[in-house]
């Protein structure tokens, strides 16, 4: 009887060990299977992403743009001089693009270009913030690069090409570090600052101002162009930006857009068929460049959400996907710039920059 019980006990132990081993094997198999990646195609490199689905009608639009763009570009000196002369005679960028103590004395009345019923009389304190003289009056550079912030610059390898320009203009305090420098360059001679950035990112400079001043380091001693007199809300924060730069002894050189120049520019662009209420900063920079530069090259100007060549999706900016204000009509602006490109007045760069391209 006792031997029968022992035999039953050992049989039970063996059965339990067998079941335990079976369960262990099953568990290890399940875990191992979950950790194995299914076979997939090799991921595309960032420089060669997959084409994305295009919005309705976008392929036709992009194809028409590329058809116009793909023709061999050559500067047409006669067209360039004609357009530059028209621009200069209407806008007088050489004398009026930037407010100076010479063109805007104490007591002068500034009319805001974005609020034409609003005016401001220049006080001695405000006058002291104006540039003593125009920073590039009657100066012509050979090559100028105007760098927009479009997502088309992502992985473009255009940094060295941009930096090779004699004068480089950038828009709205874009980031130049964290790997972006390979694609957008680092050289900066002039950079604009939209007051909305000062309001949203730096608390309108009402508190600590060091983060704002330190953010200017990547632009060195470049001109910092501020639209202080476009809208009334811009004036106080732009003045605080100037005071912050002075207080912290930053090498940046703040200057103000002249609202008279901007109003003349809007009227001129209307005469060219661009009926936007207000041109984008990029369009303003391109216009200034056309008066001051013999050869104008534009980078980062592409208003569509797909790449012109590979058709993959693009972010709105090379550093984020924030949308632009509805005051601007980017496709219409681009159409005008493409027209000027086709006429040999300026050169648009769409896509990657081959080594050694100028």
Short mmCIF file of C-alpha atoms in Angstrom, two decimals:
data_model
loop_
_atom_site.label_atom_id
_atom_site.label_comp_id
_atom_site.label_asym_id
_atom_site.label_seq_id
_atom_site.Cartn_x
_atom_site.Cartn_y
_atom_site.Cartn_z
CA UNK A 1 0.00 0.00 0.00
CA UNK A 2 2.80 2.34 1.00
CA UNK A 3 4.74 1.51 -2.20
CA UNK A 4 1.64 2.26 -4.30
CA UNK A 5 1.33 5.70 -2.69
CA UNK A 6 5.01 6.47 -3.36
CA UNK A 7 4.59 5.41 -6.95
CA UNK A 8 1.55 7.71 -7.32
CA UNK A 9 3.44 10.59 -5.68
CA UNK A 10 6.44 10.23 -8.02
CA UNK A 11 4.12 10.01 -11.02
CA UNK A 12 2.47 13.28 -9.93
CA UNK A 13 5.85 15.01 -9.46
CA UNK A 14 7.03 13.85 -12.89
CA UNK A 15 3.78 15.04 -14.48
CA UNK A 16 4.07 18.45 -12.80
CA UNK A 17 7.72 18.79 -13.89
CA UNK A 18 6.76 17.91 -17.44
CA UNK A 19 3.93 20.45 -17.45
CA UNK A 20 6.23 23.09 -15.92
CA UNK A 21 8.86 22.49 -18.56
CA UNK A 22 6.22 22.66 -21.28
CA UNK A 23 4.85 25.96 -19.90
CA UNK A 24 8.35 27.42 -19.58
CA UNK A 25 9.14 26.52 -23.17
CA UNK A 26 5.83 28.01 -24.33
CA UNK A 27 6.42 31.25 -22.38
CA UNK A 28 9.96 31.64 -23.73
CA UNK A 29 8.70 31.05 -27.25
CA UNK A 30 6.00 33.72 -26.87
CA UNK A 31 8.46 36.23 -25.40
CA UNK A 32 11.03 35.54 -28.09
CA UNK A 33 8.43 35.86 -30.83
CA UNK A 34 7.26 39.23 -29.46
CA UNK A 35 10.82 40.54 -29.45
CA UNK A 36 11.50 39.65 -33.06
CA UNK A 37 10.77 42.39 -35.58
CA UNK A 38 8.76 41.20 -38.56
CA UNK A 39 10.56 41.35 -41.88
CA UNK A 40 10.10 44.83 -43.36
CA UNK A 41 11.71 46.74 -46.21
CA UNK A 42 14.81 48.69 -45.20
CA UNK A 43 13.79 52.16 -43.99
CA UNK A 44 14.40 55.01 -46.41
CA UNK A 45 17.22 57.36 -45.60
CA UNK A 46 16.22 60.85 -44.54
CA UNK A 47 17.76 62.20 -47.71
CA UNK A 48 15.57 59.95 -49.86
CA UNK A 49 12.10 59.73 -48.25
CA UNK A 50 9.15 58.01 -49.83
CA UNK A 51 6.78 60.12 -51.94
CA UNK A 52 3.67 61.16 -50.03
CA UNK A 53 0.09 61.36 -51.15
CA UNK A 54 -0.52 64.72 -52.77
CA UNK A 55 -3.58 66.88 -52.25
CA UNK A 56 -6.09 67.06 -55.07
CA UNK A 57 -4.67 69.03 -57.98
CA UNK A 58 -1.26 69.51 -56.32
CA UNK A 59 0.63 67.25 -58.71
CA UNK A 60 -0.55 69.29 -61.69
CA UNK A 61 0.47 72.55 -59.99
CA UNK A 62 3.91 71.22 -59.02
CA UNK A 63 4.48 69.79 -62.50
CA UNK A 64 3.75 73.21 -64.04
CA UNK A 65 6.12 74.89 -61.59
CA UNK A 66 8.91 72.42 -62.35
CA UNK A 67 8.34 72.81 -66.07
CA UNK A 68 8.95 76.56 -65.71
CA UNK A 69 11.82 76.11 -63.26
CA UNK A 70 13.71 73.35 -65.08
CA UNK A 71 14.78 75.53 -67.99
CA UNK A 72 18.47 76.41 -67.81
CA UNK A 73 18.83 79.55 -65.71
CA UNK A 74 20.90 82.47 -66.91
CA UNK A 75 20.99 85.97 -65.54
CA UNK A 76 19.36 88.42 -67.95
CA UNK A 77 21.16 91.67 -67.19
CA UNK A 78 18.66 93.85 -69.04
CA UNK A 79 15.68 92.34 -67.19
CA UNK A 80 17.53 92.62 -63.86
CA UNK A 81 18.39 96.30 -64.37
CA UNK A 82 14.87 97.15 -65.52
CA UNK A 83 13.20 95.52 -62.51
CA UNK A 84 15.77 96.92 -60.08
CA UNK A 85 15.30 100.45 -61.46
CA UNK A 86 11.51 100.17 -61.12
CA UNK A 87 11.83 98.89 -57.56
CA UNK A 88 14.32 101.56 -56.59
CA UNK A 89 12.31 104.44 -58.11
CA UNK A 90 9.15 103.40 -56.25
CA UNK A 91 10.56 102.25 -52.91
CA UNK A 92 13.92 104.04 -52.51
CA UNK A 93 15.40 101.22 -50.47
CA UNK A 94 18.87 102.74 -50.55
CA UNK A 95 17.66 105.71 -48.53
CA UNK A 96 14.47 104.60 -46.80
CA UNK A 97 14.40 100.86 -46.12
CA UNK A 98 15.81 101.45 -42.63
CA UNK A 99 15.01 104.31 -40.26
CA UNK A 100 18.03 106.46 -39.51
CA UNK A 101 18.66 109.67 -37.64
CA UNK A 102 19.30 111.24 -41.04
CA UNK A 103 15.97 110.36 -42.66
CA UNK A 104 13.75 110.55 -39.55
CA UNK A 105 14.55 113.52 -37.25
CA UNK A 106 13.10 114.37 -33.84
CA UNK A 107 9.53 115.59 -34.25
CA UNK A 108 8.90 113.60 -37.44
CA UNK A 109 5.58 111.79 -37.67
CA UNK A 110 5.72 108.07 -38.40
CA UNK A 111 2.67 106.50 -40.03
CA UNK A 112 2.33 102.82 -39.20
CA UNK A 113 2.29 100.82 -42.43
CA UNK A 114 -0.06 98.20 -40.94
CA UNK A 115 -2.36 100.72 -39.24
CA UNK A 116 -2.48 103.78 -41.45
CA UNK A 117 -4.64 105.75 -39.01
CA UNK A 118 -2.05 105.33 -36.27
CA UNK A 119 0.86 107.75 -36.08
CA UNK A 120 3.76 108.32 -33.73
CA UNK A 121 5.76 111.47 -33.20
CA UNK A 122 9.46 110.82 -32.80
CA UNK A 123 10.67 111.83 -29.34
CA UNK A 124 14.33 112.33 -28.40
CA UNK A 125 14.27 108.97 -26.58
CA UNK A 126 12.95 107.10 -29.62
CA UNK A 127 15.30 109.04 -31.88
CA UNK A 128 18.26 107.80 -29.83
CA UNK A 129 17.43 104.20 -30.82
CA UNK A 130 17.67 104.94 -34.56
CA UNK A 131 20.77 104.02 -36.54
CA UNK A 132 23.02 107.03 -36.94
CA UNK A 133 23.41 106.30 -40.66
CA UNK A 134 22.10 103.80 -43.17
CA UNK A 135 24.14 100.59 -42.60
CA UNK A 136 24.51 99.88 -46.33
CA UNK A 137 23.57 103.06 -48.15
CA UNK A 138 24.56 103.03 -51.83
CA UNK A 139 26.37 99.74 -51.33
CA UNK A 140 26.13 96.93 -53.87
CA UNK A 141 27.21 93.38 -53.04
CA UNK A 142 28.11 90.90 -55.73
CA UNK A 143 26.19 87.91 -54.35
CA UNK A 144 23.41 87.88 -51.76
CA UNK A 145 21.67 84.85 -50.28
CA UNK A 146 18.15 85.40 -48.97
CA UNK A 147 17.31 82.42 -46.79
CA UNK A 148 13.66 81.63 -46.19
CA UNK A 149 12.68 79.05 -43.58
CA UNK A 150 10.75 76.62 -45.77
CA UNK A 151 10.80 72.88 -45.11
CA UNK A 152 12.40 72.40 -48.52
CA UNK A 153 15.74 73.22 -46.84
CA UNK A 154 15.52 70.05 -44.72
CA UNK A 155 18.42 67.72 -45.67
CA UNK A 156 19.27 70.02 -48.59
CA UNK A 157 23.02 70.32 -47.84
CA UNK A 158 22.83 73.98 -48.91
CA UNK A 159 24.77 75.34 -45.92
CA UNK A 160 28.15 75.81 -47.62
CA UNK A 161 26.55 77.29 -50.72
CA UNK A 162 24.59 79.81 -48.65
CA UNK A 163 27.65 80.74 -46.58
CA UNK A 164 29.66 81.38 -49.76
CA UNK A 165 27.49 84.44 -50.54
CA UNK A 166 28.96 87.86 -49.84
CA UNK A 167 25.88 88.98 -47.87
CA UNK A 168 23.43 86.60 -46.16
CA UNK A 169 19.94 87.64 -45.05
CA UNK A 170 17.78 85.47 -42.77
CA UNK A 171 14.20 85.71 -41.54
CA UNK A 172 12.67 85.64 -38.06
CA UNK A 173 15.50 84.38 -35.85
CA UNK A 174 15.74 80.84 -37.29
CA UNK A 175 17.82 78.17 -35.50
CA UNK A 176 21.25 77.60 -37.05
CA UNK A 177 22.61 74.92 -34.68
CA UNK A 178 21.61 71.32 -33.78
CA UNK A 179 22.65 70.02 -37.18
CA UNK A 180 20.75 72.60 -39.20
CA UNK A 181 23.96 74.40 -40.13
CA UNK A 182 24.80 71.73 -42.73
CA UNK A 183 21.61 72.58 -44.58
CA UNK A 184 21.09 76.31 -43.92
CA UNK A 185 24.58 77.59 -43.11
CA UNK A 186 25.63 79.85 -40.25
CA UNK A 187 26.80 83.08 -41.88
CA UNK A 188 24.43 85.95 -41.09
CA UNK A 189 24.78 89.59 -42.05
CA UNK A 190 21.15 90.56 -41.46
CA UNK A 191 18.36 88.76 -39.61
CA UNK A 192 14.81 89.88 -38.96
CA UNK A 193 12.82 89.35 -35.78
CA UNK A 194 9.06 89.13 -35.91
CA UNK A 195 7.61 90.75 -32.75
CA UNK A 196 5.34 87.71 -32.32
CA UNK A 197 8.49 85.71 -31.49
CA UNK A 198 9.43 88.24 -28.81
CA UNK A 199 5.92 88.09 -27.40
CA UNK A 200 5.47 84.33 -27.38
CA UNK A 201 8.97 82.97 -26.80
CA UNK A 202 10.44 85.67 -24.58
CA UNK A 203 7.40 86.95 -22.69
CA UNK A 204 7.44 90.29 -24.52
CA UNK A 205 10.76 90.93 -22.70
CA UNK A 206 8.80 91.98 -19.62
CA UNK A 207 10.75 89.63 -17.36
CA UNK A 208 14.17 88.05 -17.78
CA UNK A 209 15.80 89.22 -20.98
CA UNK A 210 19.03 87.23 -20.91
CA UNK A 211 17.55 84.23 -22.83
CA UNK A 212 16.64 86.56 -25.70
CA UNK A 213 20.06 88.21 -25.80
CA UNK A 214 21.84 84.85 -25.61
CA UNK A 215 19.70 83.55 -28.49
CA UNK A 216 21.29 86.23 -30.69
CA UNK A 217 24.80 84.81 -30.27
CA UNK A 218 24.52 82.55 -33.31
CA UNK A 219 24.03 85.64 -35.50
CA UNK A 220 27.20 87.39 -34.29
CA UNK A 221 27.31 91.13 -34.98
CA UNK A 222 24.67 90.99 -37.70
CA UNK A 223 22.01 93.62 -38.20
CA UNK A 224 18.78 92.77 -36.35
CA UNK A 225 15.94 94.24 -38.39
CA UNK A 226 12.75 94.94 -36.40
CA UNK A 227 9.34 96.12 -37.73
CA UNK A 228 8.78 98.41 -34.76
CA UNK A 229 6.39 100.72 -36.58
CA UNK A 230 4.18 98.35 -38.56
CA UNK A 231 1.56 97.95 -35.82
CA UNK A 232 1.16 99.79 -32.53
CA UNK A 233 1.61 96.61 -30.50
CA UNK A 234 5.08 96.15 -32.03
CA UNK A 235 6.64 99.39 -30.83
CA UNK A 236 7.07 98.77 -27.06
CA UNK A 237 8.44 95.22 -27.42
CA UNK A 238 10.84 96.23 -30.21
CA UNK A 239 12.16 99.11 -28.10
CA UNK A 240 12.65 96.69 -25.20
CA UNK A 241 14.63 94.46 -27.57
CA UNK A 242 16.94 97.38 -28.37
CA UNK A 243 17.36 98.27 -24.69
CA UNK A 244 18.09 94.61 -23.83
CA UNK A 245 20.80 94.42 -26.48
CA UNK A 246 22.36 97.64 -25.16
CA UNK A 247 22.10 96.62 -21.49
CA UNK A 248 23.75 93.24 -22.06
CA UNK A 249 26.28 94.69 -24.51
CA UNK A 250 25.36 92.23 -27.26
CA UNK A 251 27.26 92.63 -30.56
CA UNK A 252 23.94 92.51 -32.47
CA UNK A 253 23.07 95.78 -34.22
CA UNK A 254 19.34 96.53 -33.99
CA UNK A 255 17.73 98.66 -36.71
CA UNK A 256 14.11 99.43 -37.61
CA UNK A 257 12.18 98.92 -40.82
CA UNK A 258 10.98 102.25 -42.18
CA UNK A 259 7.15 102.08 -42.42
CA UNK A 260 7.22 104.49 -45.36
CA UNK A 261 9.42 102.06 -47.27
CA UNK A 262 7.14 99.13 -46.46
CA UNK A 263 4.06 101.04 -47.60
CA UNK A 264 5.78 101.90 -50.88
CA UNK A 265 6.83 98.27 -51.27
CA UNK A 266 3.25 97.06 -50.81
CA UNK A 267 2.08 99.45 -53.54
CA UNK A 268 4.90 98.35 -55.84
CA UNK A 269 4.10 94.67 -55.35
CA UNK A 270 0.43 95.43 -56.10
CA UNK A 271 1.58 96.89 -59.42
CA UNK A 272 3.35 93.58 -60.09
CA UNK A 273 0.11 91.66 -59.57
CA UNK A 274 0.63 90.64 -55.94
CA UNK A 275 -2.50 91.73 -54.10
CA UNK A 276 -1.64 90.41 -50.63
CA UNK A 277 -2.55 92.75 -47.74
CA UNK A 278 1.03 92.44 -46.53
CA UNK A 279 4.10 90.76 -48.04
CA UNK A 280 5.93 88.09 -46.08
CA UNK A 281 9.26 88.84 -44.43
CA UNK A 282 10.95 86.74 -47.10
CA UNK A 283 9.42 88.87 -49.84
CA UNK A 284 10.59 92.03 -48.06
CA UNK A 285 14.13 90.65 -47.82
CA UNK A 286 14.16 89.61 -51.48
CA UNK A 287 13.05 93.14 -52.43
CA UNK A 288 15.81 94.77 -50.39
CA UNK A 289 18.33 92.35 -51.89
CA UNK A 290 17.29 93.22 -55.44
CA UNK A 291 18.23 96.86 -54.80
CA UNK A 292 21.53 96.09 -53.09
CA UNK A 293 22.85 92.95 -54.78
CA UNK A 294 24.08 92.24 -58.30
CA UNK A 295 23.19 88.54 -57.99
CA UNK A 296 20.31 87.48 -55.76
CA UNK A 297 19.93 83.83 -54.73
CA UNK A 298 16.86 82.60 -52.84
CA UNK A 299 16.80 79.48 -50.65
CA UNK A 300 13.97 77.99 -48.62
CA UNK A 301 11.20 79.56 -50.71
CA UNK A 302 8.68 76.82 -51.53
CA UNK A 303 5.00 77.24 -50.54
CA UNK A 304 3.73 73.70 -51.10
CA UNK A 305 3.53 70.79 -48.66
CA UNK A 306 5.32 68.32 -50.97
CA UNK A 307 8.89 68.40 -52.25
CA UNK A 308 9.07 69.62 -55.86
CA UNK A 309 11.25 66.72 -57.04
CA UNK A 310 10.69 63.71 -54.77
CA UNK A 311 7.13 64.67 -53.74
CA UNK A 312 7.56 63.61 -50.11
CA UNK A 313 5.78 65.60 -47.40
CA UNK A 314 7.46 68.74 -46.07
CA UNK A 315 7.02 70.61 -42.82
CA UNK A 316 6.12 74.27 -43.12
CA UNK A 317 9.52 75.34 -41.76
CA UNK A 318 12.74 73.36 -41.72
CA UNK A 319 12.63 73.45 -37.90
CA UNK A 320 8.86 73.13 -37.18
CA UNK A 321 5.45 72.77 -38.82
CA UNK A 322 3.86 75.96 -37.57
CA UNK A 323 1.62 77.56 -40.19
CA UNK A 324 2.10 81.09 -41.53
CA UNK A 325 -0.30 83.97 -41.01
CA UNK A 326 -3.18 84.35 -43.42
CA UNK A 327 -2.05 87.91 -44.13
CA UNK A 328 0.45 86.39 -46.55
CA UNK A 329 -0.38 84.66 -49.83
CA UNK A 330 2.66 82.46 -50.18
CA UNK A 331 1.77 80.69 -53.47
CA UNK A 332 1.10 84.06 -55.14
CA UNK A 333 4.40 85.44 -53.83
CA UNK A 334 6.20 82.34 -55.06
CA UNK A 335 4.61 82.74 -58.49
CA UNK A 336 6.05 86.27 -58.72
CA UNK A 337 9.47 85.06 -57.60
CA UNK A 338 9.32 82.20 -60.11
CA UNK A 339 8.46 84.73 -62.80
CA UNK A 340 11.53 86.79 -61.83
CA UNK A 341 13.60 83.57 -61.86
CA UNK A 342 12.38 82.75 -65.37
CA UNK A 343 13.27 86.28 -66.49
CA UNK A 344 16.81 85.95 -65.11
CA UNK A 345 16.29 88.69 -62.50
CA UNK A 346 17.03 86.47 -59.49
CA UNK A 347 17.71 82.79 -58.95
CA UNK A 348 15.51 80.41 -56.96
CA UNK A 349 17.12 77.28 -55.58
CA UNK A 350 14.66 74.38 -55.25
CA UNK A 351 15.97 71.13 -53.85
CA UNK A 352 19.41 69.98 -52.79
CA UNK A 353 22.65 71.86 -53.36
CA UNK A 354 25.30 69.84 -55.21
CA UNK A 355 28.88 70.22 -53.89
CA UNK A 356 30.55 73.29 -55.29
CA UNK A 357 27.30 74.94 -56.45
CA UNK A 358 27.27 78.74 -56.41
#
